[in-house]
Coordinates of C-alpha atoms and ligand atoms in Angstrom, one line a residue:
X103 CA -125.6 -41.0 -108.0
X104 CA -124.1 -39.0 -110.6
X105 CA -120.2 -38.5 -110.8
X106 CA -120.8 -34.5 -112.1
X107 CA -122.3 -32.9 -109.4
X108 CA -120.9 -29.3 -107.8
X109 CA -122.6 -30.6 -104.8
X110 CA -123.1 -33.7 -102.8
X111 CA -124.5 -34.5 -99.8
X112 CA -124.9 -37.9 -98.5
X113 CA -126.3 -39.4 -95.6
X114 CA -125.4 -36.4 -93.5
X115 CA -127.0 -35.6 -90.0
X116 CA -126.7 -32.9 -87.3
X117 CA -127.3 -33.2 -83.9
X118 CA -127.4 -30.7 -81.0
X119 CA -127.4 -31.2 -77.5
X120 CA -130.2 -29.5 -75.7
X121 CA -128.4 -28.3 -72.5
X122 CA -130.9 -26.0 -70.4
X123 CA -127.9 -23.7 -69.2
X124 CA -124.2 -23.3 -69.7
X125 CA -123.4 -24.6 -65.9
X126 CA -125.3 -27.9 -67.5
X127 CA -122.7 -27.7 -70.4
X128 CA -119.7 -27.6 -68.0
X129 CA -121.0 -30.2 -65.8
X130 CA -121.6 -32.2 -68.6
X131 CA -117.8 -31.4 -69.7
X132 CA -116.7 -32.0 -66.4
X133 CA -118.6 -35.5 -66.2
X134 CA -117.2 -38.9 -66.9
X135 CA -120.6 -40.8 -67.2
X136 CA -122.5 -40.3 -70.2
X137 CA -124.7 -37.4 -69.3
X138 CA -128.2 -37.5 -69.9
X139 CA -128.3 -34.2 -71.6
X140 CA -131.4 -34.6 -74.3
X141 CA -130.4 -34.7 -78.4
X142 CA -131.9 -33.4 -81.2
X143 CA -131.3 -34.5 -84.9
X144 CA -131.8 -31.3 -86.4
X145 CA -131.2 -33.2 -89.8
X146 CA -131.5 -37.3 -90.3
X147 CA -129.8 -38.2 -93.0
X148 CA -130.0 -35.9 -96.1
X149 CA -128.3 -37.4 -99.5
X150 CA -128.8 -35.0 -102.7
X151 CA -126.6 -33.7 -105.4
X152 CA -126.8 -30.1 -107.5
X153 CA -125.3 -30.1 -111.0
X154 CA -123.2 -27.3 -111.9
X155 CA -125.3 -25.0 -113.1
X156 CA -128.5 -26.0 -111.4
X157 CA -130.8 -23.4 -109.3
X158 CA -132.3 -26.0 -106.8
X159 CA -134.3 -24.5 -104.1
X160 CA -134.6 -25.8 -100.8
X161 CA -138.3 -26.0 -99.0
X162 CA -140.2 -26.7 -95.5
X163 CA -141.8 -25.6 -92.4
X164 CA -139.8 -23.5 -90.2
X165 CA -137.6 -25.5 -88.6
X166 CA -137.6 -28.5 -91.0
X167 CA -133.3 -28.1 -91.3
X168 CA -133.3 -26.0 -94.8
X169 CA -130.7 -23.2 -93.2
X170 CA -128.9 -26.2 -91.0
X171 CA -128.0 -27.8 -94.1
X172 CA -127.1 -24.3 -96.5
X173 CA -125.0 -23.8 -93.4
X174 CA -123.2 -27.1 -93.7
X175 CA -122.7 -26.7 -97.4
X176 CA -121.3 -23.3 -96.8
X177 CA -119.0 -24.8 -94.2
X178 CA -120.4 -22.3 -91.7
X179 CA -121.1 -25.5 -89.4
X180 CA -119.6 -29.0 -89.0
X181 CA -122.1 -32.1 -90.2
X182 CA -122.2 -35.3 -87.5
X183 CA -122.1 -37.8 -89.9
X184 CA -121.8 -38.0 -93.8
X185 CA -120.1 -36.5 -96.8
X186 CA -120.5 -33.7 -98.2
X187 CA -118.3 -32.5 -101.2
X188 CA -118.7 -29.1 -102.6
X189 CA -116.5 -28.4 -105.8
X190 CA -115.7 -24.5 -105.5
X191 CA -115.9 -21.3 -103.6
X192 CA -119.5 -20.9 -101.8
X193 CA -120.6 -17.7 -100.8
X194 CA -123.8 -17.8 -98.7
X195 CA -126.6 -15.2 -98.6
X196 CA -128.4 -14.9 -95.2
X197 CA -129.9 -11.9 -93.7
X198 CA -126.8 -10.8 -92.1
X199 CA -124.2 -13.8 -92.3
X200 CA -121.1 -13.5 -91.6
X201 CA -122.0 -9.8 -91.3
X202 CA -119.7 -8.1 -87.8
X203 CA -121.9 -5.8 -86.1
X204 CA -119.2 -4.1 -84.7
X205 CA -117.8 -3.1 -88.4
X206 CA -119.2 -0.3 -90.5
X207 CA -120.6 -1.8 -93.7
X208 CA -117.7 -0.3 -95.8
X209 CA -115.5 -2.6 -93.1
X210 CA -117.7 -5.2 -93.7
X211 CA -117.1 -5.1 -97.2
X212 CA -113.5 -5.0 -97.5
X213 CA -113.1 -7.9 -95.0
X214 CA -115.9 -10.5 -96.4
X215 CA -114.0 -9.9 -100.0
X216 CA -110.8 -10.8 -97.8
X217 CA -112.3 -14.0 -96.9
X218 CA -113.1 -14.9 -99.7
X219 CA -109.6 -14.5 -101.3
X220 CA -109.9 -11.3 -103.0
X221 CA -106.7 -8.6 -103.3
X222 CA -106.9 -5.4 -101.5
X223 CA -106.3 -4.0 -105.7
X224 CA -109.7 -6.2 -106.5
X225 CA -111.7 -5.3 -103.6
X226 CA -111.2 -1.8 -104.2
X227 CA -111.8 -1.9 -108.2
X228 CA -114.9 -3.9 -106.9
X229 CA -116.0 -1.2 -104.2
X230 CA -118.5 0.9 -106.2
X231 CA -120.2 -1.7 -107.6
X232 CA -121.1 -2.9 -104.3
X233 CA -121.9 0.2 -102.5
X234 CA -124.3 1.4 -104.9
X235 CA -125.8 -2.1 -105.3
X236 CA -126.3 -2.7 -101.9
X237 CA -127.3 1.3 -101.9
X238 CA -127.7 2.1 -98.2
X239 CA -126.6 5.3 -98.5
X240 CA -124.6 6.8 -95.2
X241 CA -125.7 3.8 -93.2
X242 CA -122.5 2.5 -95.5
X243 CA -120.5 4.2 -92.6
X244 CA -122.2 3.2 -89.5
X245 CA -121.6 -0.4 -87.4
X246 CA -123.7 -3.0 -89.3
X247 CA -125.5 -3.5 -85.2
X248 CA -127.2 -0.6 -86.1
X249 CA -128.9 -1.6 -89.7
X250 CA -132.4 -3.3 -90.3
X251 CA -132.6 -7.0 -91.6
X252 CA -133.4 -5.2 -94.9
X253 CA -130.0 -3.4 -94.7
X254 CA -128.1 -6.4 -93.7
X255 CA -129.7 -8.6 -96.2
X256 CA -129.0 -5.5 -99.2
X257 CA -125.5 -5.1 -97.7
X258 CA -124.9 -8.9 -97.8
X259 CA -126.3 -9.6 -101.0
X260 CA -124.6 -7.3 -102.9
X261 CA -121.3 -8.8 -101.5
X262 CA -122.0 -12.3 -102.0
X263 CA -123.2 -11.2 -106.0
X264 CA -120.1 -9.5 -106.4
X265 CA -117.1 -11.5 -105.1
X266 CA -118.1 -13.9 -108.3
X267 CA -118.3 -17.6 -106.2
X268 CA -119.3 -20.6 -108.2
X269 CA -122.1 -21.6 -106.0
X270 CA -124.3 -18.7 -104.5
X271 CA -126.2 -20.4 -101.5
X272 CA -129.3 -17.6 -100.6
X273 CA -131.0 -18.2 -97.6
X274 CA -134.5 -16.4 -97.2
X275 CA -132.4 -13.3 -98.4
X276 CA -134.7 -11.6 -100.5
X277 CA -137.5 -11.7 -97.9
X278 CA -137.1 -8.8 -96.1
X279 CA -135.9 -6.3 -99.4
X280 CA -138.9 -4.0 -100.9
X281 CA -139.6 -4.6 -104.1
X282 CA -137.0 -2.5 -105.8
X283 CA -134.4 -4.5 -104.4
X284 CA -136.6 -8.1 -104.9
X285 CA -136.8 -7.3 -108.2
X286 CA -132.7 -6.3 -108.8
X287 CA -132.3 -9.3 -106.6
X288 CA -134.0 -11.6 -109.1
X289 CA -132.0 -9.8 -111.9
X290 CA -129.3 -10.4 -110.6
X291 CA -129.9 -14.2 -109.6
X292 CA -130.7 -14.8 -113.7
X293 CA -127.7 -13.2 -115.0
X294 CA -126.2 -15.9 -111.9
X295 CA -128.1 -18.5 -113.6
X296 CA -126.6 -17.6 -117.2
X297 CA -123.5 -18.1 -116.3
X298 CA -124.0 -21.3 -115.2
X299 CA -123.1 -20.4 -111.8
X300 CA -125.1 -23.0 -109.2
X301 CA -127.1 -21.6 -107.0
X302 CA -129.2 -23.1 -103.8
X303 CA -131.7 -20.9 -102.8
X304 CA -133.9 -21.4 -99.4
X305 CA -137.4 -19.7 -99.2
X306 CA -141.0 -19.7 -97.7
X307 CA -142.0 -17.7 -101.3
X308 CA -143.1 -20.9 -103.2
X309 CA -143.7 -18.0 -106.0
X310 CA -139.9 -17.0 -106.2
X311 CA -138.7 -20.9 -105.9
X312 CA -141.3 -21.4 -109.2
X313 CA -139.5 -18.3 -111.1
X314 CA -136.0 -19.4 -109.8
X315 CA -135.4 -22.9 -109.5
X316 CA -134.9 -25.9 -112.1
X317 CA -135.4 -28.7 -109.0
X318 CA -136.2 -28.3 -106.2
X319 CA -135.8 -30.2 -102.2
X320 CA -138.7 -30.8 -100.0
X321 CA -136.5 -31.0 -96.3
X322 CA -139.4 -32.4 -93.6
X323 CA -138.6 -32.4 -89.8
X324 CA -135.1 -33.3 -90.6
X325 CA -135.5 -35.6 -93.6
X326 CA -135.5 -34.9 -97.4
X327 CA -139.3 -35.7 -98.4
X328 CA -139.0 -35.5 -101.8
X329 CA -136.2 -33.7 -104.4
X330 CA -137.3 -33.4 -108.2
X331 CA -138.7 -31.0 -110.7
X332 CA -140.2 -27.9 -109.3
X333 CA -143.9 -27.9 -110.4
X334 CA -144.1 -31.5 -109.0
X335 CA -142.5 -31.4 -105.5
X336 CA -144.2 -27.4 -104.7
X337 CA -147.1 -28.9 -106.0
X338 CA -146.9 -31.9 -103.0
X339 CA -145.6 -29.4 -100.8
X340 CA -148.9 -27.3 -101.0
X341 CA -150.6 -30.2 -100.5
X342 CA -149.3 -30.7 -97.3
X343 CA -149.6 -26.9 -96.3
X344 CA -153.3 -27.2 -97.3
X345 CA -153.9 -30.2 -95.2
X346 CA -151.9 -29.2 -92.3
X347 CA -154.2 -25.8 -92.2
X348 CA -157.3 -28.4 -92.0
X349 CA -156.3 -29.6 -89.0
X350 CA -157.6 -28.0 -85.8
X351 CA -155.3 -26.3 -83.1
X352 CA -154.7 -29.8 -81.1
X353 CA -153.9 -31.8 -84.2
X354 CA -151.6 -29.2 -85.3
X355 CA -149.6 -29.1 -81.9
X356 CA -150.2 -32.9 -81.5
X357 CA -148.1 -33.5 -85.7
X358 CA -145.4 -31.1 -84.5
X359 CA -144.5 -32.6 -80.7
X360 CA -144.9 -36.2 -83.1
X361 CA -142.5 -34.6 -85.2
X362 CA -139.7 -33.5 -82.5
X363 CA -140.3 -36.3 -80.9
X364 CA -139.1 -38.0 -83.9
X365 CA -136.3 -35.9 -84.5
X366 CA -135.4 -36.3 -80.7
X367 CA -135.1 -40.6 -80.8
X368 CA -133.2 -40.8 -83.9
X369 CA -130.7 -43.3 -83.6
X370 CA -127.6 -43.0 -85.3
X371 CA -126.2 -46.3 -85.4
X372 CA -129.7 -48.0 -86.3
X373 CA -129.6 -45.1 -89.7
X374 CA -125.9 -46.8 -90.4
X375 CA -126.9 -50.1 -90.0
X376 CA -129.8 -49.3 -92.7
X377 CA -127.6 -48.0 -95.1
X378 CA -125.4 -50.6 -94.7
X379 CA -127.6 -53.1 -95.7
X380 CA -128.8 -51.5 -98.2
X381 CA -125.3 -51.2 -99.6
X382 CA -125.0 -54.8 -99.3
X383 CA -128.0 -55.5 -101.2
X384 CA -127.0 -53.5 -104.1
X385 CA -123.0 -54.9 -103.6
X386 CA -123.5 -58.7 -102.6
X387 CA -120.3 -59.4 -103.4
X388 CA -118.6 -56.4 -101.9
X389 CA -117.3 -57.6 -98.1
X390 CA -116.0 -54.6 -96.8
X391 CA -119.1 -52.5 -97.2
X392 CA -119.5 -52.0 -93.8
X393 CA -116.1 -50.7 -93.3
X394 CA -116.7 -48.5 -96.4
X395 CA -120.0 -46.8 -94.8
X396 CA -118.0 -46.1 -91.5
X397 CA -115.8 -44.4 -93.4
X398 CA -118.6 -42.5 -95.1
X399 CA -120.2 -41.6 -92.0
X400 CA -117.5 -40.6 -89.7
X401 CA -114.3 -40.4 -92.6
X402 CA -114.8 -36.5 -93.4
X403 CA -116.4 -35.4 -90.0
X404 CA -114.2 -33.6 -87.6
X405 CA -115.6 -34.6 -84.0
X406 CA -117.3 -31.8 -82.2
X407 CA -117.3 -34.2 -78.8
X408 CA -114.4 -35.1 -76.5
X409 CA -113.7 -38.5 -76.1
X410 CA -113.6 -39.5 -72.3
X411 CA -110.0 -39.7 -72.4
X412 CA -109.2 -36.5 -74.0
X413 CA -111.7 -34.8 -71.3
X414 CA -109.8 -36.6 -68.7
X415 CA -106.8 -35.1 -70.2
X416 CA -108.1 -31.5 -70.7
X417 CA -109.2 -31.7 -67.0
X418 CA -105.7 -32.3 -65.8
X419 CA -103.9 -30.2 -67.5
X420 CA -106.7 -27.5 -66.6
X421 CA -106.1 -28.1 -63.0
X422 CA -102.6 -28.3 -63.2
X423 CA -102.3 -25.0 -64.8
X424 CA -104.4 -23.3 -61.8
X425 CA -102.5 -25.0 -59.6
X426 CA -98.9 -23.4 -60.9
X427 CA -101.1 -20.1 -60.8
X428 CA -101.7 -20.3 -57.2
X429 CA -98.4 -21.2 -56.2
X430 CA -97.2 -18.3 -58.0
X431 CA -99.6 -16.3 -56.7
X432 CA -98.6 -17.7 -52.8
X433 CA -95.6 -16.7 -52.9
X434 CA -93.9 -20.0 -52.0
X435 CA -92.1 -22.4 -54.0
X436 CA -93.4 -25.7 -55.2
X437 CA -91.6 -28.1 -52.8
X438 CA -93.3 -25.9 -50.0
X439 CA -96.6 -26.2 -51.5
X440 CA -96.1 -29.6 -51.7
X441 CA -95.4 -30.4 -48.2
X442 CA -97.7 -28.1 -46.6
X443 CA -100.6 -28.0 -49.5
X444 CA -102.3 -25.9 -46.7
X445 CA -100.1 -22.8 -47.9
X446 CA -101.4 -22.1 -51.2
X447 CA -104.8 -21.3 -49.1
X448 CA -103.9 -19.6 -46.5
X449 CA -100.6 -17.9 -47.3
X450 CA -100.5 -15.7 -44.0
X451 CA -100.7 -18.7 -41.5
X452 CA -97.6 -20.4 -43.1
X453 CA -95.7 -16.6 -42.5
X454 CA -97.2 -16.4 -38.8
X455 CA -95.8 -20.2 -38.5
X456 CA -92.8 -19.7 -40.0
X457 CA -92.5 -16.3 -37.5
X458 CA -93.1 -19.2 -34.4
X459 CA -90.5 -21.5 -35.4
X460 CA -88.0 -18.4 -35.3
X461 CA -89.0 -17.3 -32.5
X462 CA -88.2 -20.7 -30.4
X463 CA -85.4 -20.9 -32.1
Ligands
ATP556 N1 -127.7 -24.3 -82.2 C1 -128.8 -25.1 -82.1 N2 -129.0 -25.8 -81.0 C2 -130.1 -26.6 -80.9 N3 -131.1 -26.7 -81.9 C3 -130.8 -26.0 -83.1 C4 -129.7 -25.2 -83.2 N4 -129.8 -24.6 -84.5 C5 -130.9 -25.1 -85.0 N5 -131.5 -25.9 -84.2 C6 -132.8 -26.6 -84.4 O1 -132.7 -27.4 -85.7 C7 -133.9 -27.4 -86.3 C8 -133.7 -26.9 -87.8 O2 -133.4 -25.5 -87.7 P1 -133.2 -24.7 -89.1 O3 -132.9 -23.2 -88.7 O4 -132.2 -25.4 -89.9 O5 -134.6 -24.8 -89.8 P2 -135.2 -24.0 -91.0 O6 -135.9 -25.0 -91.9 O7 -134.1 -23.2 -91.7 O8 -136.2 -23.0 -90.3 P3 -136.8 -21.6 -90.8 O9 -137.7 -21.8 -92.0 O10 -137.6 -21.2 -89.6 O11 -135.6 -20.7 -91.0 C9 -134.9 -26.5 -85.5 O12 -135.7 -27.3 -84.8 C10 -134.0 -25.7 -84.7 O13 -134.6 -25.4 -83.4

């Protein structure tokens, strides 16, 4: 792979755990044994690179992993396994993220611009542009809850265009604008593009990925399909549309539960052990590759799951702290509670006993 990238992605995966109900999440928590809560591998190991300055547009199905991964490269989510290396500010464009619904939009405004590291001074030198970009008119003052996608996406757009990031990551943003806005969208995304600003765009439009985008990513059912120029992969991509349309009702449903399925055995430590010796084909002489791909895999990747231990842990110090509660609560001091654990239950028996025991004395 290249060494000038803005971007890269390697060998990165996401899994989710399909828990049926919170209580199922807690138990699991709560649980020592492995539980046998069902995963999904909403991505399988996705390696790609964007050049500074590149427009490269991300395709698939719904539910193929195109906003799983924009949301990793915007940091919005943690990845499983695998690097991934962004050089510079992101700012993503989703119909309504990072949008509070509680916030009026000229809140909304003022506090995404904070997040991104812009001056109270800046924001407001930058206000007007936004507002009559985004050009909702009074709705500007009303709790972003109350807006239409279109409004959210107009609102959000116009703040991700104006708080100037290197990399502008769009995320089926422009699909819910009229064509007014499409069209001052698209303006906007070339003058992007001119500055050699890099841009990832996501969208079912394969007419706007053809106008937009220099390369572009076919993401299938959680694996990258094919990544290259854009007449060629949209061009295999329809393909596939056209032939999946072919098929009848059954074979349709029959592809997709093949596909989950998939998506739902995906074994992690079988993908590292392919890499891995893939590595060591290409480095015969290399003998710590397989410590190298660990680190690859699992180096940059903050743990979303406890380790039994640590739950073990948690749990005490969870029961201890209810514990000092109650006795607190009781009324009665520790050694008591300790000797007669019956008292942090039923507080009034120990008064009525302790009543007794003056009255034979
Ligand atoms: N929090 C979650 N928990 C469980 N599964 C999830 C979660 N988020 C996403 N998924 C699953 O991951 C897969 C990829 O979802 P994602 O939203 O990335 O697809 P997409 O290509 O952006 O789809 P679309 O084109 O419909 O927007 C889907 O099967 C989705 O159901």
């Amino acid at each position: 792979m290249d060494n000038a990238y803005k971007i890269k992605v390697q060998n990165v995966t996401k899994e989710y755990d399909l828990y049926k109900s919170q209580s199922e999440k807690l138990r699991s928590f709560f649980s020592l044994r492995n539980s046998k809560v069902p995963h999904f591998w909403s991505l399988m190991g996705i390696s790609l690179e964007v050049k500074p300055g590149e427009t490269l547009g991300l395709i698939g199905v719904n539910g193929s992993g195109k906003s799983t991964l924009s949301n990793i490269i915007s940091g919005i989510i943690p990845q499983t396994t695998g690097v991934v290396d962004v050089r510079g500010d992101t700012s993503i464009i989703a119909i309504g993220a990072g949008l509070r619904g509680n916030l009026t939009g000229l809140e909304n405004i003022r506090l995404k611009a904070l997040m991104q590291g812009l001056t109270n001074p800046e924001i407001d030198a930058l206000m007007d542009d936004i507002v009559s970009f985004a050009d909702i008119g009074d709705f500007l003052y009303q709790p972003v809850k109350s807006y239409s996608s279109g409004m959210k996406s107009r609102l959000g757009f116009s703040i991700a265009v104006h708080v100037n990031p290197d990399i502008l990551i769009i995320d089926e943003a422009l699909s819910v604008g009229d064509d007014t806005f499409y069209q001052k969208c698209v303006d906007k995304i070339a003058e992007f593009k001119d500055e050699g600003k890099t841009i990832i765009f996501v969208s079912h439009s394969l007419k706007q990925i053809e106008i937009l985008c220099d390369r572009v990513a076919w993401i299938h059912y959680g694996t990258l399909k094919e990544i290259g120029d854009t007449a060629s992969v949209v061009k295999d991509y329809r393909g596939f549309t056209k032939w999946f349309k072919a098929q009848t009702k059954k074979e349709k449903k029959h592809f997709q539960r093949q596909m989950k399925a998939n998506q739902k055995a995906f074994d992690i430590d079988a993908y590292q052990k392919e890499v891995t010796d893939e590595r060591q084909k290409a480095e015969p002489d290399n003998a710590n590759v397989a410590s190298e791909v660990k680190k690859d895999f699992y180096g940059s990747v903050i743990s979303e799951k406890m380790s039994v231990g640590n739950r073990i842990l948690t749990t005490a110090v969870g029961i201890l702290f209810v514990l000092v509660c109650l006795v607190n609560v009781s009324g009665h001091s520790v050694g008591d509670v300790i000797q007669h654990p019956s008292n942090l239950v039923h507080p009034e028996t120990v008064l009525h006993d302790a009543n007794a025991t003056n009255t034979v004395k």
